[in-house]
PDB file of C-alpha atoms in Angstrom:
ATOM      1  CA  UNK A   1       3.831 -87.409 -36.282  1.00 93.00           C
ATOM      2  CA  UNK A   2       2.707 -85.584 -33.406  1.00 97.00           C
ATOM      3  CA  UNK A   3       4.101 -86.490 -30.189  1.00 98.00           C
ATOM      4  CA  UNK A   4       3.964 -85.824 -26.386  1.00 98.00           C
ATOM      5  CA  UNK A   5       6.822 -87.087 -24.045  1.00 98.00           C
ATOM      6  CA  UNK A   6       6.937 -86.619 -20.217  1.00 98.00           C
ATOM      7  CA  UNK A   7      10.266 -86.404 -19.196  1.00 97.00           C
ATOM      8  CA  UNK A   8      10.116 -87.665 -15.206  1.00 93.00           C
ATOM      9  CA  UNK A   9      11.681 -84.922 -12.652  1.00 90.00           C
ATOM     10  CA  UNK A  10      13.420 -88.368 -11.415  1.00 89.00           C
ATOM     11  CA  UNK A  11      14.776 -89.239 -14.954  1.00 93.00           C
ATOM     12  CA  UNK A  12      15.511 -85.395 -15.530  1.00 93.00           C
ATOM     13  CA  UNK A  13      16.463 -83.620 -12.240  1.00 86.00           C
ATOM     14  CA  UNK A  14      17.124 -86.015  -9.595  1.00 85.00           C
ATOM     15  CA  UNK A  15      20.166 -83.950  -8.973  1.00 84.00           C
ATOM     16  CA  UNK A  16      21.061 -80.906 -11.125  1.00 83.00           C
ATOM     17  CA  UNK A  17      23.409 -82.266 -13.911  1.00 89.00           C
ATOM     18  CA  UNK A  18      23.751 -80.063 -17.096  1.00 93.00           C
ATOM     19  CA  UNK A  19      25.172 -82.867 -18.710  1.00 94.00           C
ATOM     20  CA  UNK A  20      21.835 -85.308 -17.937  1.00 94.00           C
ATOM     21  CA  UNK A  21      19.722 -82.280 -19.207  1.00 95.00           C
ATOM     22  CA  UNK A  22      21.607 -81.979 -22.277  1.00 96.00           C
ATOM     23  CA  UNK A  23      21.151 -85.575 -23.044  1.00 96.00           C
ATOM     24  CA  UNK A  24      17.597 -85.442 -23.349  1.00 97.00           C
ATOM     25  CA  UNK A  25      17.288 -81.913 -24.937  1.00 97.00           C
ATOM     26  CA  UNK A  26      19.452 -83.670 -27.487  1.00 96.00           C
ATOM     27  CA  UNK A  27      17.006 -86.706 -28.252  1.00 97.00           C
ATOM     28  CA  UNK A  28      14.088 -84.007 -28.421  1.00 97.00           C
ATOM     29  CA  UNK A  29      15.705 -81.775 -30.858  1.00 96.00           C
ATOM     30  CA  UNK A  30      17.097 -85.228 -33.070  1.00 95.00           C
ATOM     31  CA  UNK A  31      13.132 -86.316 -33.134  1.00 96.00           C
ATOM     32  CA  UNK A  32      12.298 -82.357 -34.145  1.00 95.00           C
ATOM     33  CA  UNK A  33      14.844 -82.742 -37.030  1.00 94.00           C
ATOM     34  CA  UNK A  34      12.698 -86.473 -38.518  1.00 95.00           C
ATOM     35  CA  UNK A  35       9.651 -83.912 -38.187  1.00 94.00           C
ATOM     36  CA  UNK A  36       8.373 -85.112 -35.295  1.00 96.00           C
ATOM     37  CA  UNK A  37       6.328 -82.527 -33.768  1.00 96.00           C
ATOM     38  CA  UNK A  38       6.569 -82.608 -29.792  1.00 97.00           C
ATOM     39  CA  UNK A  39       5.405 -81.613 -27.071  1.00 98.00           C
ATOM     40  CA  UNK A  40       7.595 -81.904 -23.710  1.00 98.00           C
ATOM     41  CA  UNK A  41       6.425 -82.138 -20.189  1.00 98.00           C
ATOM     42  CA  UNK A  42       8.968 -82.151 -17.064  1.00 97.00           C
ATOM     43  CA  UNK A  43       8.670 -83.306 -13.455  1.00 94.00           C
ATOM     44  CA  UNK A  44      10.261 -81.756 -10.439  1.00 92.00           C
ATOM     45  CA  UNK A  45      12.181 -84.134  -9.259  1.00 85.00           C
ATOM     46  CA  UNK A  46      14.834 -84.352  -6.334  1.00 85.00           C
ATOM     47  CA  UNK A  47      14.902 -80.928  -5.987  1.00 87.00           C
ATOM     48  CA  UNK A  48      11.342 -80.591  -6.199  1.00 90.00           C
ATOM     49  CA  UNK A  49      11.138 -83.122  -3.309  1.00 89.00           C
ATOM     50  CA  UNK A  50      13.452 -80.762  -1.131  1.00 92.00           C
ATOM     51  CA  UNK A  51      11.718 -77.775  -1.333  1.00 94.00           C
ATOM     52  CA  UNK A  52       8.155 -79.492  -0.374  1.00 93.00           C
ATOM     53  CA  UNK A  53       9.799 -81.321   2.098  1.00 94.00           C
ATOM     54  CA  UNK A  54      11.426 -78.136   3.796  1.00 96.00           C
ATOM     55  CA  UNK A  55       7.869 -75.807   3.098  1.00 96.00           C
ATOM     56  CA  UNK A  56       6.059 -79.046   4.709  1.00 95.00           C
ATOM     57  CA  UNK A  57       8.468 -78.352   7.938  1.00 96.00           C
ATOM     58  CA  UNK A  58       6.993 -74.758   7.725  1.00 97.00           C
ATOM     59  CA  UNK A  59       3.530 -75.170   8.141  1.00 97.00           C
ATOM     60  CA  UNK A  60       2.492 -75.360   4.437  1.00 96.00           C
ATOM     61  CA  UNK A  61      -0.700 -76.870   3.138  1.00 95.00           C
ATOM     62  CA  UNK A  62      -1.043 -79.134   0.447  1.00 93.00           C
ATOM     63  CA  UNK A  63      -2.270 -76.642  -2.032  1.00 94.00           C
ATOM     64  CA  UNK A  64       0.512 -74.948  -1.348  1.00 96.00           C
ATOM     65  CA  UNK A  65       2.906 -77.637  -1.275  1.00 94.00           C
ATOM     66  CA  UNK A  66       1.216 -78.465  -4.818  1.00 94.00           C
ATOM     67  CA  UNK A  67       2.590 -74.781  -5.542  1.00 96.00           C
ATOM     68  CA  UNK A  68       5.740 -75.223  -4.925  1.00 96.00           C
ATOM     69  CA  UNK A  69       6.122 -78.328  -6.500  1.00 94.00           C
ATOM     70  CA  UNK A  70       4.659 -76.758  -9.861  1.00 96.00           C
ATOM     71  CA  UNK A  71       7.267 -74.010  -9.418  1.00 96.00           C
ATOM     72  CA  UNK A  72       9.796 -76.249  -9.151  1.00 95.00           C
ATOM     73  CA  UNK A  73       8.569 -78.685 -12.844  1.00 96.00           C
ATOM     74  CA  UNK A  74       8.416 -75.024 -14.658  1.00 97.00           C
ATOM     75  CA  UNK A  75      12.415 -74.181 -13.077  1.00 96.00           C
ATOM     76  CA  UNK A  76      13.406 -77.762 -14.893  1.00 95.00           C
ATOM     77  CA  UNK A  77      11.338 -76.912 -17.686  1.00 97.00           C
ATOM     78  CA  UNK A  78      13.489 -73.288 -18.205  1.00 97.00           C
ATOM     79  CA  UNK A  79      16.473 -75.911 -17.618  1.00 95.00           C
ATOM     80  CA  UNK A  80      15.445 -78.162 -20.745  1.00 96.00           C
ATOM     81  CA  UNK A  81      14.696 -74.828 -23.034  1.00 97.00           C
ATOM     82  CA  UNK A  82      17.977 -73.546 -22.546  1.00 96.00           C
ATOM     83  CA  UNK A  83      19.277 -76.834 -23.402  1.00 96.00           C
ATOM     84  CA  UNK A  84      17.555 -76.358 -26.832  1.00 96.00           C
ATOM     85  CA  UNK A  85      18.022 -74.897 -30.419  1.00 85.00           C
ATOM     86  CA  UNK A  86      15.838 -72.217 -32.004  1.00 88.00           C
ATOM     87  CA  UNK A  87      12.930 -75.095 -32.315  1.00 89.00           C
ATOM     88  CA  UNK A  88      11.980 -74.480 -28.859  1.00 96.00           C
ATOM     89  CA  UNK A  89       8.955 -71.803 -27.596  1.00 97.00           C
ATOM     90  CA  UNK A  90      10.995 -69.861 -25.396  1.00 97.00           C
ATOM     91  CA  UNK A  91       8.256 -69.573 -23.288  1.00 97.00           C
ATOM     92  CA  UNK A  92       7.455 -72.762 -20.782  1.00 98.00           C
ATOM     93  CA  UNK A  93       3.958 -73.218 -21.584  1.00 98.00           C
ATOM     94  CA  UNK A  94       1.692 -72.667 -18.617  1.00 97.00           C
ATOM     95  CA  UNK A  95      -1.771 -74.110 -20.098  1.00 97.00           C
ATOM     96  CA  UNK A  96      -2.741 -76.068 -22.941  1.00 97.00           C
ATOM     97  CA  UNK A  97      -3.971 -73.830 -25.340  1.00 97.00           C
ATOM     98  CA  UNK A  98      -0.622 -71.958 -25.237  1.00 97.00           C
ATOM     99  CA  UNK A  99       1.482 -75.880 -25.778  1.00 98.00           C
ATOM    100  CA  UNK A 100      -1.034 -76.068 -28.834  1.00 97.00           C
ATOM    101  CA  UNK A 101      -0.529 -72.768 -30.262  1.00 97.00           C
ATOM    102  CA  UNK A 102       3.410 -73.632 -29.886  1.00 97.00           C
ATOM    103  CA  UNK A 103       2.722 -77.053 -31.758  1.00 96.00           C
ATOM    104  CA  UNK A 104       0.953 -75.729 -34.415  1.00 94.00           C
ATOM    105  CA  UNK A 105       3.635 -73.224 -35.139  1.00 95.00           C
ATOM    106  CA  UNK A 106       6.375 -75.901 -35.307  1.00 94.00           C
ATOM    107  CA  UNK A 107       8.244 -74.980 -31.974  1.00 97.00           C
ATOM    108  CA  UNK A 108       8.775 -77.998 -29.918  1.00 98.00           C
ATOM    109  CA  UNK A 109       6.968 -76.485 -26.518  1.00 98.00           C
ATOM    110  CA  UNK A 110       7.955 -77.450 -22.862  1.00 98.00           C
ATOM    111  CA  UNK A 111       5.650 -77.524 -19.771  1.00 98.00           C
ATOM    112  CA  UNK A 112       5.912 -78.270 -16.160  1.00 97.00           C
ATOM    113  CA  UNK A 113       3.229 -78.234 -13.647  1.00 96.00           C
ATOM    114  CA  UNK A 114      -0.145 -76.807 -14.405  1.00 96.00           C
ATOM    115  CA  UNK A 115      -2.359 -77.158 -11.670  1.00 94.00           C
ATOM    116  CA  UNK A 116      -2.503 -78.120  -7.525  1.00 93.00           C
ATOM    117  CA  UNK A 117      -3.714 -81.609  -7.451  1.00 89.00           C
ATOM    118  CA  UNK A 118      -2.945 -82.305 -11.073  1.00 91.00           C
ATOM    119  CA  UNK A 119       0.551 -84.118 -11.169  1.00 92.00           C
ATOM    120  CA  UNK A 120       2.757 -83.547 -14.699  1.00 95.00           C
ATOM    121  CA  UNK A 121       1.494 -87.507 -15.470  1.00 94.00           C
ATOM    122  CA  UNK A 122      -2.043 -86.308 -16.295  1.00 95.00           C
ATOM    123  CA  UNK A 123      -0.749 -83.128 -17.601  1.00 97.00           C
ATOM    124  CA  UNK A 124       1.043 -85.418 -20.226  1.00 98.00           C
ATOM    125  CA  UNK A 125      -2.364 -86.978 -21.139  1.00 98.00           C
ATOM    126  CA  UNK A 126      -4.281 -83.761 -21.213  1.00 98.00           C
ATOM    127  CA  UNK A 127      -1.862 -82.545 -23.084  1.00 98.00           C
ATOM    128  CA  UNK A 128      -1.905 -85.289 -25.822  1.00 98.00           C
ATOM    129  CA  UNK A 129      -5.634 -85.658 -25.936  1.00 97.00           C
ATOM    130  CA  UNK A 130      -5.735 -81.604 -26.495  1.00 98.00           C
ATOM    131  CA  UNK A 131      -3.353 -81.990 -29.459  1.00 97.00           C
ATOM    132  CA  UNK A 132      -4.050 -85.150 -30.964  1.00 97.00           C
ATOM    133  CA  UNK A 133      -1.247 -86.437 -30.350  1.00 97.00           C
ATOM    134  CA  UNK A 134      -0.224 -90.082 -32.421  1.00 96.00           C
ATOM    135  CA  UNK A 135       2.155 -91.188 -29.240  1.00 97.00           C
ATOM    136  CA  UNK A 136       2.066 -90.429 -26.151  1.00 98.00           C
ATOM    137  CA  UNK A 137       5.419 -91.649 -24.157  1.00 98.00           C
ATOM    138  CA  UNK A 138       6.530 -91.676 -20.355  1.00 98.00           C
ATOM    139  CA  UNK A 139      10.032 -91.402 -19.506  1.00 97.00           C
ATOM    140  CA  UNK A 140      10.103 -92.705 -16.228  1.00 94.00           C
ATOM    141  CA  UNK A 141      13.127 -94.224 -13.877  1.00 92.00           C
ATOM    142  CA  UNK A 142      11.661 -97.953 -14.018  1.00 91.00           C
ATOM    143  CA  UNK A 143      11.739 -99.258 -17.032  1.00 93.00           C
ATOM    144  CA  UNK A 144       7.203-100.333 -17.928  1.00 94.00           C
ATOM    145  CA  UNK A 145       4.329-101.168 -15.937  1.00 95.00           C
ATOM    146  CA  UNK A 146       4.397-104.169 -13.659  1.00 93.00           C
ATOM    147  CA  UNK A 147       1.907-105.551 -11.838  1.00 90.00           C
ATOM    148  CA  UNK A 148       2.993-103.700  -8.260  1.00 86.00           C
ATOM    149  CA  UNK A 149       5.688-101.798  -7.109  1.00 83.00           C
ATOM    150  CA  UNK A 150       9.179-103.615  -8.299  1.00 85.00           C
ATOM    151  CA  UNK A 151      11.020-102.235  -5.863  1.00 80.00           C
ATOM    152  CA  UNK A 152       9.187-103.130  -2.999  1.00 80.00           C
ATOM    153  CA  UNK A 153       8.048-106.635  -4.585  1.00 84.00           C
ATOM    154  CA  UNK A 154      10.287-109.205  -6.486  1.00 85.00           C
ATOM    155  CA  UNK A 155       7.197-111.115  -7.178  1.00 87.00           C
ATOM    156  CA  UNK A 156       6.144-107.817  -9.476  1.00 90.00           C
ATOM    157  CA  UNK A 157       5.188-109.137 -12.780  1.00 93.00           C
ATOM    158  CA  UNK A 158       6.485-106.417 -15.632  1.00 94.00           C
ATOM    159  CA  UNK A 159       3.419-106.030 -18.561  1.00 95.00           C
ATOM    160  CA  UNK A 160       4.743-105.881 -22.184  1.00 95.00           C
ATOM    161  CA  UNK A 161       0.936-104.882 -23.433  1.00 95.00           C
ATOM    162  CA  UNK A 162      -1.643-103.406 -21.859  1.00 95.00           C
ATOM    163  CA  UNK A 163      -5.002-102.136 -22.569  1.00 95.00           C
ATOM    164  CA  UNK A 164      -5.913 -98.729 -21.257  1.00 94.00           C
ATOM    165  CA  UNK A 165      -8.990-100.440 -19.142  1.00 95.00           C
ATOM    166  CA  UNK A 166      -6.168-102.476 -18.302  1.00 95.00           C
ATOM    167  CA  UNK A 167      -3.783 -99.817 -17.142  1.00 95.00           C
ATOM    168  CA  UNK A 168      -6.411 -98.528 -14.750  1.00 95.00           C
ATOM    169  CA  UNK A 169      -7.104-101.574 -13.138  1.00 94.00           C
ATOM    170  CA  UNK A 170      -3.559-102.104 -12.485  1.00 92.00           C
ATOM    171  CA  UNK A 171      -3.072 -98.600 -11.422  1.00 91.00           C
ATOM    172  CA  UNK A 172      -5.666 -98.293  -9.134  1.00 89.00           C
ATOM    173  CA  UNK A 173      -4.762-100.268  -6.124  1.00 84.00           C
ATOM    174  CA  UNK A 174      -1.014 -99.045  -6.216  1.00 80.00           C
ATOM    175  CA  UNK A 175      -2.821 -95.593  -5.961  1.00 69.00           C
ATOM    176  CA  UNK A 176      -4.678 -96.157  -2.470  1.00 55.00           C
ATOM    177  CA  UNK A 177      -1.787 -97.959  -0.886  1.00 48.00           C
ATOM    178  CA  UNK A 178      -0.040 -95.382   1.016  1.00 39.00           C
ATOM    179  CA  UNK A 179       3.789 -95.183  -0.010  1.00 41.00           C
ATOM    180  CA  UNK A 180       3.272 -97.474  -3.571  1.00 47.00           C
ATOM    181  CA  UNK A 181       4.907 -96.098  -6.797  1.00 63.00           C
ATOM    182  CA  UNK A 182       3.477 -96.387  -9.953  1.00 77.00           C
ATOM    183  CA  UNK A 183       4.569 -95.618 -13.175  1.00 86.00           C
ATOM    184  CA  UNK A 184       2.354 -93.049 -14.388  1.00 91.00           C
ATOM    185  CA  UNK A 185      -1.108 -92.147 -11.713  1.00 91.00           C
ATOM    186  CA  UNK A 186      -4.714 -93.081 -11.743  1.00 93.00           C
ATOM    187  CA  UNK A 187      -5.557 -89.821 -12.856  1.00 94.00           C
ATOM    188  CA  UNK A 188      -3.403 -90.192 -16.263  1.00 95.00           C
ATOM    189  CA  UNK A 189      -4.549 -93.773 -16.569  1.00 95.00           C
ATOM    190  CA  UNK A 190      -8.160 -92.603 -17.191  1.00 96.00           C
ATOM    191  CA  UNK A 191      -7.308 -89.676 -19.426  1.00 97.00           C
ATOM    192  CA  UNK A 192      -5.441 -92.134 -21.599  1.00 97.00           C
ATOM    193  CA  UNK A 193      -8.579 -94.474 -21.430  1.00 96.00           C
ATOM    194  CA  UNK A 194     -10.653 -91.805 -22.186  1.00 95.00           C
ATOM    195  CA  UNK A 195      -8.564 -90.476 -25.493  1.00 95.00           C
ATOM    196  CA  UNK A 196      -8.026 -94.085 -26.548  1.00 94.00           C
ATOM    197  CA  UNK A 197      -4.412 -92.451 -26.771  1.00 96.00           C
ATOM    198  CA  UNK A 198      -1.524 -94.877 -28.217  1.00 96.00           C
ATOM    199  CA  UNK A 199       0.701 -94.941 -24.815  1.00 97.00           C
ATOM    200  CA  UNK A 200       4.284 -96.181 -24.154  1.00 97.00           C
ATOM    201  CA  UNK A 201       6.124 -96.273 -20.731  1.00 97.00           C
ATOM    202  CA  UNK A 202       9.536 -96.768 -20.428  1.00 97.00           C
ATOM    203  CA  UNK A 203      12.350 -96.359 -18.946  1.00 96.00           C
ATOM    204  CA  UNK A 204      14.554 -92.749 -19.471  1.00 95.00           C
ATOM    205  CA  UNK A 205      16.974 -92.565 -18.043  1.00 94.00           C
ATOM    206  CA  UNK A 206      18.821 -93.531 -21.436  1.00 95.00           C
ATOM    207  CA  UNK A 207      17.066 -90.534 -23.555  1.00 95.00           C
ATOM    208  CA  UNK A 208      17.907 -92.221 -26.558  1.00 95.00           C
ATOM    209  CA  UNK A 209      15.248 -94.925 -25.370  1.00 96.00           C
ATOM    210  CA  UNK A 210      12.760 -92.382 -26.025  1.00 97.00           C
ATOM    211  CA  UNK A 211      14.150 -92.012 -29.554  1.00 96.00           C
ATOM    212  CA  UNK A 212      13.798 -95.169 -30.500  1.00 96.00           C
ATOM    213  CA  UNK A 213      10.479 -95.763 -28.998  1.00 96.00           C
ATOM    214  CA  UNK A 214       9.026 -92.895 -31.101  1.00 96.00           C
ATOM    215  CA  UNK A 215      10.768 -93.440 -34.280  1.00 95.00           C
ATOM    216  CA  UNK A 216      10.674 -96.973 -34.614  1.00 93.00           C
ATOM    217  CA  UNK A 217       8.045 -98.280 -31.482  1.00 92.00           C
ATOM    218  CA  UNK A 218      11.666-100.127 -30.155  1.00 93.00           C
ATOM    219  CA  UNK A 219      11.457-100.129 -26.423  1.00 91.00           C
ATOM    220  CA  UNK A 220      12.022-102.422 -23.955  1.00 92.00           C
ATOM    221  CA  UNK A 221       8.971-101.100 -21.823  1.00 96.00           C
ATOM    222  CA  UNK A 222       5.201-101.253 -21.692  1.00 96.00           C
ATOM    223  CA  UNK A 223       2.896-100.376 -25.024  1.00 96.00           C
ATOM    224  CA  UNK A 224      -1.153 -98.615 -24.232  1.00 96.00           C
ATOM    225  CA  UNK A 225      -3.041-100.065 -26.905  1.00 94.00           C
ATOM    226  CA  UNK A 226      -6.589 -99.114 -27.190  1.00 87.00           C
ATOM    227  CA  UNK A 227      -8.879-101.302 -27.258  1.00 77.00           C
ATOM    228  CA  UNK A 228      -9.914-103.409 -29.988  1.00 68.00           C
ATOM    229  CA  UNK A 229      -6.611-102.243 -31.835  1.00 68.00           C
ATOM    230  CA  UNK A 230      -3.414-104.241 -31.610  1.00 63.00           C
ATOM    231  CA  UNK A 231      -2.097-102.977 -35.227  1.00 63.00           C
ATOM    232  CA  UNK A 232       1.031-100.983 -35.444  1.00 64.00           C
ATOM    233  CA  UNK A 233       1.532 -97.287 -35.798  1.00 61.00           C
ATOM    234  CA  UNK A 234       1.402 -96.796 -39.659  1.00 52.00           C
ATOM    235  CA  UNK A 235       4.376 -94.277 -38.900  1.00 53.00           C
ATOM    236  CA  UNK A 236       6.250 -97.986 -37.158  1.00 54.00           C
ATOM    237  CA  UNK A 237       5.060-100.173 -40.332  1.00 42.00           C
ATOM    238  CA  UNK A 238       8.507-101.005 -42.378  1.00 41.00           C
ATOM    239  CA  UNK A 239      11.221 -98.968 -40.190  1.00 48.00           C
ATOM    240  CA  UNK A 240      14.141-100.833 -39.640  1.00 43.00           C
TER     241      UNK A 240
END
């Protein structure tokens, strides 16, 4: 089974905690050792947010802010390799093709940022569509999808299934209202509509969520079906 998991800079890094960092390295090398084969994606989080805040102050531009924020993803990416065994590319990744070679040799690879303008959400997707990837799971700090932002809206209705078309049309109007929060972005939406790639979102910030969502599809979060497909995983059918 061939996975991809982003790993939100908020679920990650929203403070620098070895212990929080181990955590997660933990559930990545525990889904390694069933033979999962996985990819790993990090965000920048707080301290991502600090340094484009402060570079903002000094007169940066957005591409440039973009910089420093994907600077920041590959810093918490080196963080989450040193948590790591010997299944880990030393290297973080720094474009697909190198993530794939990593795969294919059985290392567990890590990436952060990739591009300005591209956030690590649609570098997830890309990702996963490059690879093939079977699952493709968010680790975010809410815990699915919900119809708008839950904690700006008690009215927010949470989504147990979605389509992909689906996702995008939910996505899209969080995405032009200025200061909404989505789960994952538009731009991720449509690569995961585009793959047809099997899609879970859920909340991290308990790594061993992740575990259970890959080994077993147990989650308490949101499941991307593609269309015309609402069968289980063959690699779900009969766990326990």
């Amino acid at each position: 089974m061939r996975v991809v998991v982003s790993i939100g800079g908020s679920v990650l890094a929203p403070d620098l905690d070895a212990r929080r960092v181990e955590g997660h390295a933990a559930v990545v090398e525990r889904l390694a050792d069933e033979g999962c084969e996985i990819g790993a994606i990090v965000g920048g989080g707080g301290v991502a947010r600090d340094y484009i805040g402060a570079a903002r102050e000094l007169g940066a531009n957005e591409v440039q802010l973009d910089q420093i924020g994907i600077d920041v993803t590959r810093i918490n990416a080196r963080l989450l390799i040193a948590a790591l065994g010997s299944q880990v590319d030393p290297k973080v990744a720094h474009d697909y093709e190198e993530a794939g070679d990593a795969l294919r040799r059985g290392d567990v690879s890590v990436m952060g940022g990739i591009m300005p303008g591209q956030t690590t959400d649609a570098v997830a997707a890309a990702l996963a569509e490059y690879v093939d990837a079977d699952l493709l799971v968010y680790a975010t700090s809410v815990d699915g999808v919900y119809s708008a932002d839950p904690s700006a809206d008690d009215g927010a209705e949470k989504y147990e299934r979605l389509t992909a078309g689906e996702l995008v049309d939910v996505i899209a109007p969080m995405s032009r209202d200025a200061g909404a929060s989505a789960p994952v972005d538009l731009l991720a939406a449509k690569l995961i509509e585009r793959a047809e790639m099997r899609t879970v979102v859920l909340d991290g910030t308990d790594p061993e969520r992740i575990a259970d969502a890959v080994l077993r599809g147990d989650h308490g979060g949101t499941d991307i079906v593609p269309a015309g497909n609402d069968d289980e995983p063959s690699y779900w059918v009969g766990d326990e």
